[in-house]
Coordinates of C-alpha atoms in Angstrom, one line a residue:
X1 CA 0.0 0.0 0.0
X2 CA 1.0 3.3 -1.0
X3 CA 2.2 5.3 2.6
X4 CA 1.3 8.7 1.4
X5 CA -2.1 7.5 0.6
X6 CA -3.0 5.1 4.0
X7 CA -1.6 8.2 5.8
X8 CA -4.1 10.4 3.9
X9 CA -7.1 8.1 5.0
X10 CA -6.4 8.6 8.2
X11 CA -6.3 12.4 8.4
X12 CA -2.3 12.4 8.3
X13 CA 0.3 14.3 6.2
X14 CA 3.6 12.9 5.7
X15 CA 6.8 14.9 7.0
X16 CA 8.4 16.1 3.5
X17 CA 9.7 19.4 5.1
X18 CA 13.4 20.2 6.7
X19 CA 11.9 20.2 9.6
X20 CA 11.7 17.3 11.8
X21 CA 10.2 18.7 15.4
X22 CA 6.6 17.8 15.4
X23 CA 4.7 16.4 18.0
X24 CA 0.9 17.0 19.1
X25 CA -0.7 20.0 21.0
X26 CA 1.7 22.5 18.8
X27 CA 0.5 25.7 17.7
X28 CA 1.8 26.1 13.8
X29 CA 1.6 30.0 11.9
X30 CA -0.1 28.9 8.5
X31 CA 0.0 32.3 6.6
X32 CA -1.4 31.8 2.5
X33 CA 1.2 31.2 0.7
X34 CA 3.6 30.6 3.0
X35 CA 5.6 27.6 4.7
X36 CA 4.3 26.7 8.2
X37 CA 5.9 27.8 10.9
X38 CA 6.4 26.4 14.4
X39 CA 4.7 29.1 16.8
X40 CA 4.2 27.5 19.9
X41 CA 5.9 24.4 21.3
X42 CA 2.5 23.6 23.1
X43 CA -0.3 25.4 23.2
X44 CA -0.2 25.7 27.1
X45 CA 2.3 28.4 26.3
X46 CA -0.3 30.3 24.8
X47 CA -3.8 29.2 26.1
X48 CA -4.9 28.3 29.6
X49 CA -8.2 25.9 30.5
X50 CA -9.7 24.3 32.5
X51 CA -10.1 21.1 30.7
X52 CA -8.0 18.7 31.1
X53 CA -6.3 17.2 27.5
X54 CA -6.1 13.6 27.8
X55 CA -3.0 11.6 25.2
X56 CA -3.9 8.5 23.6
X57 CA -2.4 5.9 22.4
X58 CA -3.8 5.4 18.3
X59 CA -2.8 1.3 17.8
X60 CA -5.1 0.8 15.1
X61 CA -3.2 3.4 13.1
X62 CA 0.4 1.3 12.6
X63 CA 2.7 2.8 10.0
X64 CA 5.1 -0.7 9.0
X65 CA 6.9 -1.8 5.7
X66 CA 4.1 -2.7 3.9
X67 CA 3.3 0.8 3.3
X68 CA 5.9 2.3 1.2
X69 CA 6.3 4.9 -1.3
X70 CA 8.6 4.4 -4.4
X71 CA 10.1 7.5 -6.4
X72 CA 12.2 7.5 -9.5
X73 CA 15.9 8.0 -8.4
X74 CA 16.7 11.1 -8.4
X75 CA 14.2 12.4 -7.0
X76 CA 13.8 9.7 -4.2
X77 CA 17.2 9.8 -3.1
X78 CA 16.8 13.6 -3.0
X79 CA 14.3 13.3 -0.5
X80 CA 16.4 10.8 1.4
X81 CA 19.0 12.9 1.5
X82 CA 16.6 15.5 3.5
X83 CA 15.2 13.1 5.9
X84 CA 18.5 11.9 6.5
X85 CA 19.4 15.7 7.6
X86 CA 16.6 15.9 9.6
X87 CA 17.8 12.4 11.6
X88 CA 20.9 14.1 12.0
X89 CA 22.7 11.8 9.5
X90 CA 23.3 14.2 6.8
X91 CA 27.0 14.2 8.1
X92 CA 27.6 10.5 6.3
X93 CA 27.3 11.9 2.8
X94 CA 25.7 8.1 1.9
X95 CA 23.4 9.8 -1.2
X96 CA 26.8 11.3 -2.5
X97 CA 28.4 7.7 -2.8
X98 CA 25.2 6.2 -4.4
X99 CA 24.5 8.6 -7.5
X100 CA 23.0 6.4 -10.2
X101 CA 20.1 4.0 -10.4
X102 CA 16.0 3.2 -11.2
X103 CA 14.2 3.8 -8.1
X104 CA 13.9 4.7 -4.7
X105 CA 11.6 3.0 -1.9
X106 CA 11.2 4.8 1.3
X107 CA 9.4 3.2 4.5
X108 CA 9.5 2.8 8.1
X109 CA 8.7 0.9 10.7
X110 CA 8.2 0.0 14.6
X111 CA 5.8 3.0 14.6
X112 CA 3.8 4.5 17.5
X113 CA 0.6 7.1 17.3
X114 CA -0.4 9.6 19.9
X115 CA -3.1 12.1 19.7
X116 CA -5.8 14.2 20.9
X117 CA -9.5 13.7 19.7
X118 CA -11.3 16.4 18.8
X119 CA -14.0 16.7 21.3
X120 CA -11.8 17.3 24.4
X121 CA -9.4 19.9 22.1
X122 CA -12.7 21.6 21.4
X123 CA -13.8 21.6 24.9
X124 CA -11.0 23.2 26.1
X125 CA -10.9 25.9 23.6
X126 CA -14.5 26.8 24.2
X127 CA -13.1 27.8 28.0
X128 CA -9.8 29.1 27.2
X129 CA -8.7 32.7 27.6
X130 CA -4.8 33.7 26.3
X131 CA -2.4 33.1 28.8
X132 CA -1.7 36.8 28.8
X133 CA -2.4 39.7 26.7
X134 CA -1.1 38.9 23.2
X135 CA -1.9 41.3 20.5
X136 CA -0.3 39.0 17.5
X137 CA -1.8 35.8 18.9
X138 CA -5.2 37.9 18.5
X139 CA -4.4 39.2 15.4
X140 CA -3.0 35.6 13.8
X141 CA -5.9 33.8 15.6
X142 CA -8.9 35.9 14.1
X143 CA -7.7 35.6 10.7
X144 CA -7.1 31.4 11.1
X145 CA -3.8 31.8 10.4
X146 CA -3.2 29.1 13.4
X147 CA -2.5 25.2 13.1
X148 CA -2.9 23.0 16.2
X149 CA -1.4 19.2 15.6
X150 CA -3.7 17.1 17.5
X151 CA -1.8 13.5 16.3
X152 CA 1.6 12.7 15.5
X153 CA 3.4 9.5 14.2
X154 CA 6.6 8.3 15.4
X155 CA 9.0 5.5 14.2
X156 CA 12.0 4.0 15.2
X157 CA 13.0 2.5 12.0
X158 CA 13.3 4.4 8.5
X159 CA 13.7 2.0 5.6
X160 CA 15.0 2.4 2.0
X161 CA 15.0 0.2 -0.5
X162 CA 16.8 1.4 -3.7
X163 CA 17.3 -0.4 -6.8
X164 CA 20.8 0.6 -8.7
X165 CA 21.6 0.9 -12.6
X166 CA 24.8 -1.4 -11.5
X167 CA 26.0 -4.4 -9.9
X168 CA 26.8 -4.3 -6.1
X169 CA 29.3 -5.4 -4.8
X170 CA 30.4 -6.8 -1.3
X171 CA 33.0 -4.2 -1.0
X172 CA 31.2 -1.6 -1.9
X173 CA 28.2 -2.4 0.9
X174 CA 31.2 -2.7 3.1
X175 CA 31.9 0.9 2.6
X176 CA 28.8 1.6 3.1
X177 CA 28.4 0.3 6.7
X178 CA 31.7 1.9 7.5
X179 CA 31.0 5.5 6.3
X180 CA 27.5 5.1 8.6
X181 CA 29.5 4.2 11.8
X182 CA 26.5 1.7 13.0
X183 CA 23.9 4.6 12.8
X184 CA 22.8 2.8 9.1
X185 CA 22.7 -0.6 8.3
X186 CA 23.1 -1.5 4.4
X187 CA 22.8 -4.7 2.7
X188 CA 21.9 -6.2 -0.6
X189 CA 18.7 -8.7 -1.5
X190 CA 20.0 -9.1 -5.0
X191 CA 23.2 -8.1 -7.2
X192 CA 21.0 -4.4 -8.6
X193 CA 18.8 -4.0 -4.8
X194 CA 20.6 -2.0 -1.8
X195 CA 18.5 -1.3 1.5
X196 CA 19.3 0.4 4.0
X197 CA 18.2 0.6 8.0
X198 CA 18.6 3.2 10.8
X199 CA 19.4 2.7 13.9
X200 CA 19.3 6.0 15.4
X201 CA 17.7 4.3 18.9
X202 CA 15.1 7.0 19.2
X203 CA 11.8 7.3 17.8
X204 CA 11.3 10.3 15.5
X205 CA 8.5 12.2 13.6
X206 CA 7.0 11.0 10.3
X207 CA 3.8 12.3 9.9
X208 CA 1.3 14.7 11.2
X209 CA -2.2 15.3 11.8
X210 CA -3.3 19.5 12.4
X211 CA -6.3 21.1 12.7
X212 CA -6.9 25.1 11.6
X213 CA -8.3 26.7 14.7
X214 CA -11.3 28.5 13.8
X215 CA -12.2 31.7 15.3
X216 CA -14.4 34.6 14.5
X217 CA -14.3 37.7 16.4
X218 CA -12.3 36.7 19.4
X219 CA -14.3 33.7 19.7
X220 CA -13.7 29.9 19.4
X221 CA -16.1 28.2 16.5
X222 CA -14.4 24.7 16.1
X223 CA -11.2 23.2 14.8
X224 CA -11.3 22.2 10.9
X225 CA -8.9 18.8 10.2
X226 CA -6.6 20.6 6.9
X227 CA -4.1 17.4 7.0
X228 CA -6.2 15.0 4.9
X229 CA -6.2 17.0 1.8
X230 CA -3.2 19.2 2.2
X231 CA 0.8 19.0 1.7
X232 CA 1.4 21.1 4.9
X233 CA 4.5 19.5 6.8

């Protein structure tokens, strides 16, 4: 199953973005036209309620290596490189060593969801005030320029399949492992098929569910999902 599409279905964006910091209850500046911004880290730095917000645990919504998404090369090993950055693995140069061949698969695994449903973020937005006076929260707020992420998806595991326009070798897999000092594991199904594993040891951010808040003169109306049918993240 295609990822970007199971994602989709269930309200999620995929992380594309050189940014790699999401994770629910963040406020996100949205302006037309414009990248997304981070705003603030929660939105307890902005808002105070009453209400209590409650995590849970998502298990029905597992992200594993059955859902993939393949990309011709160049541009799929383009957009390696840039998850590979946001892991913090940039510094291994491993797309530089690899710059020819058919297609890139990327997928990950050992995934975990947490969010935030709806009804208990919109409770405590009908009884929240600012946390103090904040004339460009006010101003961004009114005009719904204001994202809250109410789910994220972590994984431990990013996996990349690509298939070369020449014949690997055991040496040059070797190489591979060397220049990736344990943090990437590479091997080889087949003479033209390389995939590689991180090991990073921590889970990380892969997709994203947000909500516009909607307000109209000063006042919550409701939150309105924008991650099922937008590229935001």
């Amino acid at each position: 199953m295609k990822l970007t599409n199971f994602l989709s279905e269930q309200g999620y964006d995929l992380i594309e973005g050189p940014v790699r910091n999401h994770k629910p209850l963040q406020l996100w500046l949205k302006k037309p036209f414009d990248e997304a911004q981070l705003y603030y880290d929660n939105i307890g730095h902005a808002f105070k309620s009453d209400i209590v917000l409650t995590e849970i645990e998502n298990a029905a919504l597992n992200v594993d290596y059955t859902k993939k998404d393949e990309y011709g090369f160049n541009i799929g090993i383009t957009l390696l490189g840039e998850i590979l950055k946001t892991l913090g693995l940039g510094t291994f140069g491993i797309t530089s060593k690899i710059q020819s061949g058919k297609t890139v698969t990327i997928s990950y695994g050992n995934s975990v969801t947490k969010e935030y449903t709806i009804g208990n973020l919109e409770e405590y937005f009908y009884g929240a005030d600012f946390l103090h006076p904040n004339p460009s929260l006010l101003r961004n707020i009114n005009q719904n320029y204001l994202l809250l992420t109410t789910g994220t998806v972590f994984a431990q595991n990013l996996v990349v399949d690509i298939e070369t326009d020449f014949t690997l070798n055991a040496a040059f897999v070797a190489s591979l492992n060397d220049t990736a000092e344990g943090k990437l594991d590479f091997s080889t199904s087949n003479l033209n098929k390389l995939k590689m594993t991180s090991n990073v040891g921590i889970s990380f951010p892969i997709a994203v569910k947000a909500s516009r808040i909607d307000y109209d003169r000063s006042r919550f109306k409701k939150l309105i999902q924008v991650t099922d049918t937008n590229n935001i993240f």
